């Protein structure tokens, strides 16, 4: 939901999960802190000291022992060392980053609404995040106009830039085609096969010398695990800092350390590339360990190999539509869906996620609260 938080079409406070409360409900122990070290021989991790904002010590450095360590740190966008990206671009890989971008975009829209002029926003990365963010920003502008800022939407220009030959490279080509067409119908300028070589204060420099002017720049291209993971504890890692794992999701250098999701690199036999860093793969890997890890710990039962399943993929363009493929399982395998059915399917994915976290009834209540807030609150953040 980070793209909706970044655009301000969804309230961040309604979507976040407080780990302390979740720990009590689900029965685990939550230890706040940043991991800064790994001692594989002693099987301990080290957490950094925590301090108050004024510098006072809150918690000293701690060491936590483990029998099994599961790394599930996720990932962030990869700037590929492109000059200027770190200095001039927003990223929306975390709640704080999404909220920071939203504060800035709301301030810029207010300036345009009161003082005139135009606002140009350019997004690099034609994956799901970039595509969905572009659509949500169009929705933000359209909705803001309905609150009295006549003509605002026509003064906000969105450009989406992708270096590859098409948007949504991980999706079937038909999904890519219809998504591109719909974005262009909404007024988004889509540039494919376009390589950005630098970001500046005023825009993006392209390979070949062209410059795309942009007041706000977002970088959502590529996937990279945290630099912290690179060769941590002597474990094998990929060029993207992902921990290399075997088919049982155990790291190649230590059977007591597992990695799942975007921070894991698994190349399934018979394929040439690692599994894509998607929520679908991460969820399946988590389910795999949930099912088989207890018996491995208690009875030393061998771990079966993880076998990914293509369950299809969905991309949402907010209230303007959704598109998806049905994957390679089920009665309609390989099918294509769009419109209300695809939108409902996208919603149900998120609500299913909430039900897994909070349980069916609490998850259903979260959905009800969201619907009530949709009726009572503005459709976008106006504070």
Tab-separated table of C-alpha atoms in Angstrom:
chain	number	residue	atom	x	y	z
A	1	UNK	CA	0.000	0.000	0.000
A	2	UNK	CA	3.042	2.316	0.003
A	3	UNK	CA	2.140	3.875	-3.354
A	4	UNK	CA	-1.271	4.917	-1.975
A	5	UNK	CA	0.340	6.396	1.136
A	6	UNK	CA	2.856	8.257	-1.048
A	7	UNK	CA	0.041	9.736	-3.138
A	8	UNK	CA	-2.103	10.527	-0.101
A	9	UNK	CA	-5.046	8.487	-1.310
A	10	UNK	CA	-4.775	6.216	1.737
A	11	UNK	CA	-4.237	7.124	5.408
A	12	UNK	CA	-0.939	5.738	6.711
A	13	UNK	CA	-2.239	5.382	10.286
A	14	UNK	CA	-4.982	2.985	9.187
A	15	UNK	CA	-2.607	0.585	7.440
A	16	UNK	CA	0.334	0.250	9.818
A	17	UNK	CA	0.685	-2.647	12.245
A	18	UNK	CA	2.183	-2.022	15.690
A	19	UNK	CA	4.576	-4.882	16.394
A	20	UNK	CA	4.269	-4.668	20.193
A	21	UNK	CA	0.496	-5.160	20.002
A	22	UNK	CA	0.830	-7.773	17.269
A	23	UNK	CA	3.326	-9.735	19.377
A	24	UNK	CA	0.859	-9.991	22.260
A	25	UNK	CA	-1.941	-11.107	19.962
A	26	UNK	CA	0.059	-13.628	17.940
A	27	UNK	CA	2.235	-14.955	20.745
A	28	UNK	CA	5.759	-13.937	19.762
A	29	UNK	CA	8.332	-11.750	21.524
A	30	UNK	CA	9.218	-8.454	19.870
A	31	UNK	CA	12.697	-7.027	20.387
A	32	UNK	CA	13.052	-3.513	18.956
A	33	UNK	CA	16.429	-2.596	17.556
A	34	UNK	CA	18.684	-2.578	14.529
A	35	UNK	CA	20.735	-5.682	13.815
A	36	UNK	CA	24.409	-4.735	13.450
A	37	UNK	CA	26.250	-8.032	13.833
A	38	UNK	CA	26.083	-11.794	13.360
A	39	UNK	CA	28.169	-14.368	15.243
A	40	UNK	CA	27.518	-17.666	13.489
A	41	UNK	CA	29.781	-19.699	15.777
A	42	UNK	CA	28.018	-18.538	18.960
A	43	UNK	CA	24.652	-18.316	17.132
A	44	UNK	CA	23.949	-14.811	18.335
A	45	UNK	CA	22.926	-11.582	16.673
A	46	UNK	CA	23.867	-8.132	17.953
A	47	UNK	CA	21.382	-5.254	18.186
A	48	UNK	CA	22.613	-1.666	18.190
A	49	UNK	CA	22.053	0.626	21.184
A	50	UNK	CA	18.829	2.633	21.096
A	51	UNK	CA	18.750	6.267	22.162
A	52	UNK	CA	16.242	9.004	22.882
A	53	UNK	CA	16.095	11.849	20.332
A	54	UNK	CA	18.229	13.976	22.677
A	55	UNK	CA	20.990	11.340	22.784
A	56	UNK	CA	20.250	9.663	26.115
A	57	UNK	CA	20.681	5.892	26.152
A	58	UNK	CA	17.399	4.002	26.023
A	59	UNK	CA	18.656	0.432	25.535
A	60	UNK	CA	22.250	-0.720	25.523
A	61	UNK	CA	23.703	-2.964	22.840
A	62	UNK	CA	22.214	-6.441	23.164
A	63	UNK	CA	23.048	-9.936	21.978
A	64	UNK	CA	20.191	-12.344	21.227
A	65	UNK	CA	20.853	-16.084	20.870
A	66	UNK	CA	19.125	-18.207	18.241
A	67	UNK	CA	18.676	-21.825	17.231
A	68	UNK	CA	17.417	-20.755	13.817
A	69	UNK	CA	17.731	-17.324	12.249
A	70	UNK	CA	15.333	-16.294	9.469
A	71	UNK	CA	16.313	-13.201	7.510
A	72	UNK	CA	13.289	-11.440	6.012
A	73	UNK	CA	14.515	-7.883	5.564
A	74	UNK	CA	12.786	-7.087	2.292
A	75	UNK	CA	14.452	-4.836	-0.262
A	76	UNK	CA	14.581	-1.310	-1.626
A	77	UNK	CA	14.930	0.340	-5.003
A	78	UNK	CA	18.326	0.068	-6.701
A	79	UNK	CA	19.773	3.321	-8.024
A	80	UNK	CA	22.545	1.404	-9.859
A	81	UNK	CA	24.931	4.156	-8.693
A	82	UNK	CA	23.234	6.587	-11.066
A	83	UNK	CA	24.640	10.077	-10.347
A	84	UNK	CA	22.314	12.393	-8.462
A	85	UNK	CA	19.634	9.872	-7.524
A	86	UNK	CA	20.475	9.789	-3.811
A	87	UNK	CA	20.561	13.593	-3.639
A	88	UNK	CA	17.566	14.542	-5.751
A	89	UNK	CA	15.075	11.646	-5.858
A	90	UNK	CA	12.415	10.362	-3.508
A	91	UNK	CA	12.035	6.650	-2.891
A	92	UNK	CA	8.968	4.988	-1.379
A	93	UNK	CA	10.378	1.735	-0.018
A	94	UNK	CA	9.315	2.431	3.579
A	95	UNK	CA	6.397	4.049	5.351
A	96	UNK	CA	8.556	7.025	6.347
A	97	UNK	CA	9.756	7.554	2.781
A	98	UNK	CA	6.214	7.322	1.406
A	99	UNK	CA	4.957	9.769	4.019
A	100	UNK	CA	7.829	12.188	3.311
A	101	UNK	CA	7.019	12.195	-0.405
A	102	UNK	CA	3.343	12.718	0.329
A	103	UNK	CA	4.067	15.764	2.501
A	104	UNK	CA	6.125	17.266	-0.305
A	105	UNK	CA	3.646	16.537	-3.083
A	106	UNK	CA	0.774	18.011	-1.052
A	107	UNK	CA	2.805	21.173	-0.409
A	108	UNK	CA	3.635	21.491	-4.117
A	109	UNK	CA	0.006	20.957	-5.141
A	110	UNK	CA	-1.057	23.661	-2.666
A	111	UNK	CA	1.409	26.054	-4.300
A	112	UNK	CA	0.038	25.280	-7.747
A	113	UNK	CA	-3.545	25.653	-6.550
A	114	UNK	CA	-2.966	29.057	-4.912
A	115	UNK	CA	-0.194	30.599	-7.009
A	116	UNK	CA	-0.741	29.031	-10.423
A	117	UNK	CA	1.871	27.388	-12.572
A	118	UNK	CA	2.450	23.692	-13.186
A	119	UNK	CA	3.845	20.685	-11.308
A	120	UNK	CA	5.874	18.060	-13.176
A	121	UNK	CA	6.451	14.691	-11.499
A	122	UNK	CA	8.686	12.075	-13.116
A	123	UNK	CA	8.878	8.467	-11.946
A	124	UNK	CA	11.692	6.124	-12.963
A	125	UNK	CA	10.723	2.453	-12.923
A	126	UNK	CA	7.922	0.797	-14.858
A	127	UNK	CA	7.319	-2.030	-12.419
A	128	UNK	CA	4.192	-2.360	-10.302
A	129	UNK	CA	5.272	0.352	-7.849
A	130	UNK	CA	5.938	2.974	-10.502
A	131	UNK	CA	2.816	2.146	-12.510
A	132	UNK	CA	0.510	2.144	-9.490
A	133	UNK	CA	2.045	5.343	-8.091
A	134	UNK	CA	1.496	7.141	-11.406
A	135	UNK	CA	-2.183	6.167	-11.377
A	136	UNK	CA	-2.630	7.179	-7.731
A	137	UNK	CA	-1.088	10.603	-8.422
A	138	UNK	CA	-3.589	11.129	-11.245
A	139	UNK	CA	-6.340	10.177	-8.804
A	140	UNK	CA	-4.892	12.598	-6.230
A	141	UNK	CA	-5.020	15.457	-8.732
A	142	UNK	CA	-8.545	14.620	-9.917
A	143	UNK	CA	-9.847	14.356	-6.359
A	144	UNK	CA	-8.109	17.545	-5.236
A	145	UNK	CA	-9.825	19.360	-8.087
A	146	UNK	CA	-13.191	18.183	-6.766
A	147	UNK	CA	-12.462	20.039	-3.491
A	148	UNK	CA	-12.527	23.395	-5.263
A	149	UNK	CA	-9.237	23.753	-7.140
A	150	UNK	CA	-10.699	24.024	-10.638
A	151	UNK	CA	-8.305	23.169	-13.441
A	152	UNK	CA	-5.701	21.699	-11.096
A	153	UNK	CA	-5.520	18.269	-12.745
A	154	UNK	CA	-4.566	19.765	-16.103
A	155	UNK	CA	-1.610	21.553	-14.474
A	156	UNK	CA	-0.050	18.397	-13.022
A	157	UNK	CA	2.040	16.387	-15.467
A	158	UNK	CA	3.107	12.805	-14.692
A	159	UNK	CA	5.891	11.095	-16.643
A	160	UNK	CA	6.729	7.409	-16.191
A	161	UNK	CA	10.147	6.258	-17.441
A	162	UNK	CA	11.153	2.619	-18.007
A	163	UNK	CA	14.522	1.472	-19.359
A	164	UNK	CA	13.162	-1.866	-20.602
A	165	UNK	CA	11.116	-2.506	-23.743
A	166	UNK	CA	7.785	-2.541	-21.879
A	167	UNK	CA	6.122	-1.754	-18.569
A	168	UNK	CA	5.577	-4.483	-15.979
A	169	UNK	CA	8.273	-6.824	-17.263
A	170	UNK	CA	7.285	-9.499	-14.719
A	171	UNK	CA	3.707	-9.578	-16.061
A	172	UNK	CA	2.355	-11.159	-19.250
A	173	UNK	CA	2.752	-8.865	-22.257
A	174	UNK	CA	-0.991	-8.296	-22.631
A	175	UNK	CA	-1.154	-6.830	-19.111
A	176	UNK	CA	1.735	-4.530	-20.002
A	177	UNK	CA	0.044	-3.343	-23.185
A	178	UNK	CA	-3.356	-2.562	-21.714
A	179	UNK	CA	-1.793	-0.898	-18.672
A	180	UNK	CA	0.316	1.407	-20.851
A	181	UNK	CA	-2.706	2.305	-22.947
A	182	UNK	CA	-4.831	3.099	-19.890
A	183	UNK	CA	-2.130	5.247	-18.287
A	184	UNK	CA	-1.771	7.252	-21.469
A	185	UNK	CA	-5.547	7.705	-21.605
A	186	UNK	CA	-5.319	9.153	-18.096
A	187	UNK	CA	-2.722	11.670	-19.266
A	188	UNK	CA	0.474	9.968	-18.086
A	189	UNK	CA	3.421	10.316	-20.458
A	190	UNK	CA	4.969	6.844	-20.699
A	191	UNK	CA	8.557	6.535	-21.923
A	192	UNK	CA	9.811	2.987	-22.512
A	193	UNK	CA	13.269	1.898	-23.652
A	194	UNK	CA	14.504	5.114	-22.053
A	195	UNK	CA	17.647	5.052	-19.927
A	196	UNK	CA	18.255	7.652	-17.242
A	197	UNK	CA	21.954	8.446	-16.814
A	198	UNK	CA	21.690	11.128	-14.107
A	199	UNK	CA	19.282	12.943	-11.846
A	200	UNK	CA	19.620	16.668	-11.271
A	201	UNK	CA	17.803	19.252	-9.205
A	202	UNK	CA	15.615	20.095	-12.198
A	203	UNK	CA	15.012	16.694	-13.810
A	204	UNK	CA	16.492	13.571	-15.398
A	205	UNK	CA	19.266	13.394	-18.000
A	206	UNK	CA	18.743	10.629	-20.537
A	207	UNK	CA	21.147	8.539	-22.530
A	208	UNK	CA	21.597	10.547	-25.721
A	209	UNK	CA	21.474	13.974	-24.112
A	210	UNK	CA	17.733	14.616	-23.727
A	211	UNK	CA	16.534	16.110	-20.448
A	212	UNK	CA	13.136	15.484	-18.843
A	213	UNK	CA	12.218	18.405	-16.623
A	214	UNK	CA	10.658	17.461	-13.274
A	215	UNK	CA	9.881	19.373	-10.099
A	216	UNK	CA	9.545	16.128	-8.142
A	217	UNK	CA	11.473	12.974	-8.965
A	218	UNK	CA	10.729	9.446	-7.752
A	219	UNK	CA	13.050	6.465	-8.214
A	220	UNK	CA	11.338	3.059	-8.091
A	221	UNK	CA	13.561	1.079	-10.461
A	222	UNK	CA	15.419	-2.110	-9.638
A	223	UNK	CA	15.547	-4.184	-6.481
A	224	UNK	CA	18.381	-4.367	-3.993
A	225	UNK	CA	18.649	-5.883	-0.544
A	226	UNK	CA	20.224	-3.939	2.293
A	227	UNK	CA	23.973	-3.286	2.052
A	228	UNK	CA	24.113	-4.714	5.566
A	229	UNK	CA	23.576	-8.206	4.137
A	230	UNK	CA	26.539	-8.178	1.778
A	231	UNK	CA	28.715	-11.101	2.910
A	232	UNK	CA	27.345	-10.823	6.446
A	233	UNK	CA	28.971	-13.435	8.667
A	234	UNK	CA	30.778	-14.798	5.621
A	235	UNK	CA	27.487	-15.882	4.004
A	236	UNK	CA	27.233	-15.960	0.223
A	237	UNK	CA	25.364	-13.003	-1.270
A	238	UNK	CA	24.406	-11.865	-4.757
A	239	UNK	CA	25.338	-8.646	-6.544
A	240	UNK	CA	22.093	-7.215	-5.187
A	241	UNK	CA	23.114	-8.137	-1.605
A	242	UNK	CA	20.540	-10.931	-1.431
A	243	UNK	CA	21.532	-13.992	0.589
A	244	UNK	CA	21.952	-17.003	-1.704
A	245	UNK	CA	19.793	-19.903	-0.508
A	246	UNK	CA	19.288	-23.543	-1.436
A	247	UNK	CA	15.949	-25.063	-2.425
A	248	UNK	CA	15.150	-25.557	1.265
A	249	UNK	CA	15.596	-21.782	1.797
A	250	UNK	CA	18.714	-22.369	3.924
A	251	UNK	CA	21.678	-20.142	3.181
A	252	UNK	CA	24.465	-21.904	1.296
A	253	UNK	CA	26.942	-21.253	4.089
A	254	UNK	CA	24.893	-22.105	7.181
A	255	UNK	CA	21.924	-24.528	7.480
A	256	UNK	CA	20.746	-22.742	10.638
A	257	UNK	CA	20.228	-19.450	8.790
A	258	UNK	CA	17.322	-19.062	6.378
A	259	UNK	CA	16.369	-16.204	4.064
A	260	UNK	CA	12.972	-15.516	2.516
A	261	UNK	CA	11.394	-12.874	0.357
A	262	UNK	CA	13.214	-10.044	-1.384
A	263	UNK	CA	16.429	-10.512	0.617
A	264	UNK	CA	16.828	-14.112	-0.637
A	265	UNK	CA	18.230	-15.258	-3.963
A	266	UNK	CA	17.021	-18.672	-5.129
A	267	UNK	CA	17.606	-20.016	-8.610
A	268	UNK	CA	15.327	-22.989	-9.151
A	269	UNK	CA	16.984	-25.881	-11.032
A	270	UNK	CA	16.223	-25.712	-14.722
A	271	UNK	CA	16.049	-21.911	-14.728
A	272	UNK	CA	18.712	-19.288	-15.377
A	273	UNK	CA	17.497	-16.418	-13.196
A	274	UNK	CA	16.646	-16.147	-9.485
A	275	UNK	CA	12.992	-16.042	-8.482
A	276	UNK	CA	11.493	-12.557	-8.835
A	277	UNK	CA	11.348	-10.431	-5.669
A	278	UNK	CA	7.565	-10.338	-5.390
A	279	UNK	CA	5.160	-10.452	-2.468
A	280	UNK	CA	3.703	-13.647	-3.936
A	281	UNK	CA	7.036	-15.495	-3.694
A	282	UNK	CA	7.730	-14.098	-0.231
A	283	UNK	CA	4.318	-15.232	1.017
A	284	UNK	CA	4.762	-18.726	-0.406
A	285	UNK	CA	8.209	-19.036	1.174
A	286	UNK	CA	6.856	-17.921	4.536
A	287	UNK	CA	4.085	-20.504	4.316
A	288	UNK	CA	6.638	-23.168	3.399
A	289	UNK	CA	8.723	-22.536	6.514
A	290	UNK	CA	5.635	-22.214	8.709
A	291	UNK	CA	4.553	-25.666	7.592
A	292	UNK	CA	7.836	-27.586	7.686
A	293	UNK	CA	10.245	-25.801	10.046
A	294	UNK	CA	8.708	-27.025	13.353
A	295	UNK	CA	9.199	-30.707	12.446
A	296	UNK	CA	12.777	-29.973	11.340
A	297	UNK	CA	13.488	-28.320	14.686
A	298	UNK	CA	11.747	-30.867	16.900
A	299	UNK	CA	12.301	-34.157	15.085
A	300	UNK	CA	15.108	-33.369	12.645
A	301	UNK	CA	12.706	-34.193	9.810
A	302	UNK	CA	14.308	-33.305	6.458
A	303	UNK	CA	13.073	-30.071	4.935
A	304	UNK	CA	11.321	-30.482	1.581
A	305	UNK	CA	12.336	-28.284	-1.321
A	306	UNK	CA	10.462	-25.051	-1.885
A	307	UNK	CA	8.479	-25.182	-5.126
A	308	UNK	CA	7.124	-21.799	-6.318
A	309	UNK	CA	3.696	-21.628	-7.917
A	310	UNK	CA	2.675	-18.996	-10.436
A	311	UNK	CA	-0.647	-17.769	-9.087
A	312	UNK	CA	-0.891	-14.863	-11.492
A	313	UNK	CA	-0.319	-11.161	-10.935
A	314	UNK	CA	-2.453	-8.051	-10.523
A	315	UNK	CA	-1.783	-4.363	-11.034
A	316	UNK	CA	-4.185	-1.688	-9.808
A	317	UNK	CA	-4.656	1.750	-11.342
A	318	UNK	CA	-6.695	2.964	-8.396
A	319	UNK	CA	-10.263	3.840	-9.290
A	320	UNK	CA	-9.358	3.818	-12.986
A	321	UNK	CA	-9.159	0.052	-13.342
A	322	UNK	CA	-7.054	-3.025	-12.722
A	323	UNK	CA	-5.540	-5.748	-14.865
A	324	UNK	CA	-4.143	-9.173	-14.140
A	325	UNK	CA	-3.234	-12.660	-15.226
A	326	UNK	CA	-4.553	-15.831	-13.593
A	327	UNK	CA	-1.286	-17.746	-13.436
A	328	UNK	CA	-0.691	-21.373	-14.326
A	329	UNK	CA	-3.006	-23.088	-11.830
A	330	UNK	CA	-6.734	-23.539	-11.647
A	331	UNK	CA	-9.507	-23.865	-14.181
A	332	UNK	CA	-8.716	-20.640	-16.067
A	333	UNK	CA	-4.911	-20.827	-16.016
A	334	UNK	CA	-3.172	-18.275	-18.151
A	335	UNK	CA	-6.329	-16.164	-18.384
A	336	UNK	CA	-6.575	-12.371	-18.409
A	337	UNK	CA	-8.888	-10.296	-16.208
A	338	UNK	CA	-9.689	-6.593	-16.040
A	339	UNK	CA	-12.274	-4.156	-14.760
A	340	UNK	CA	-14.363	-4.763	-11.641
A	341	UNK	CA	-13.261	-8.380	-11.285
A	342	UNK	CA	-9.584	-7.428	-11.339
A	343	UNK	CA	-10.188	-4.550	-8.914
A	344	UNK	CA	-12.026	-6.847	-6.504
A	345	UNK	CA	-9.248	-9.442	-6.802
A	346	UNK	CA	-6.637	-6.793	-5.984
A	347	UNK	CA	-8.626	-5.643	-2.953
A	348	UNK	CA	-9.042	-9.221	-1.752
A	349	UNK	CA	-5.278	-9.803	-1.925
A	350	UNK	CA	-4.734	-7.021	0.573
A	351	UNK	CA	-7.656	-8.026	2.766
A	352	UNK	CA	-6.364	-11.602	2.774
A	353	UNK	CA	-3.026	-10.267	3.958
A	354	UNK	CA	-4.753	-8.411	6.807
A	355	UNK	CA	-6.663	-11.560	7.746
A	356	UNK	CA	-3.398	-13.525	7.924
A	357	UNK	CA	-1.919	-10.913	10.256
A	358	UNK	CA	-4.907	-10.154	12.473
A	359	UNK	CA	-7.178	-13.179	12.066
A	360	UNK	CA	-10.368	-13.382	10.026
A	361	UNK	CA	-12.662	-11.401	12.309
A	362	UNK	CA	-10.212	-8.621	13.192
A	363	UNK	CA	-9.170	-8.419	9.549
A	364	UNK	CA	-12.827	-8.063	8.563
A	365	UNK	CA	-13.256	-5.269	11.112
A	366	UNK	CA	-10.277	-3.447	9.602
A	367	UNK	CA	-12.026	-3.637	6.234
A	368	UNK	CA	-15.253	-2.294	7.767
A	369	UNK	CA	-13.376	0.580	9.441
A	370	UNK	CA	-11.741	1.449	6.124
A	371	UNK	CA	-15.158	1.545	4.415
A	372	UNK	CA	-16.614	3.759	7.154
A	373	UNK	CA	-13.660	6.131	6.847
A	374	UNK	CA	-14.203	6.239	3.082
A	375	UNK	CA	-17.706	7.577	3.767
A	376	UNK	CA	-16.775	9.986	6.573
A	377	UNK	CA	-13.337	11.332	5.647
A	378	UNK	CA	-11.999	13.171	2.593
A	379	UNK	CA	-10.857	10.874	-0.209
A	380	UNK	CA	-7.327	12.287	0.011
A	381	UNK	CA	-5.138	13.734	2.751
A	382	UNK	CA	-5.911	17.430	3.100
A	383	UNK	CA	-4.163	18.202	6.391
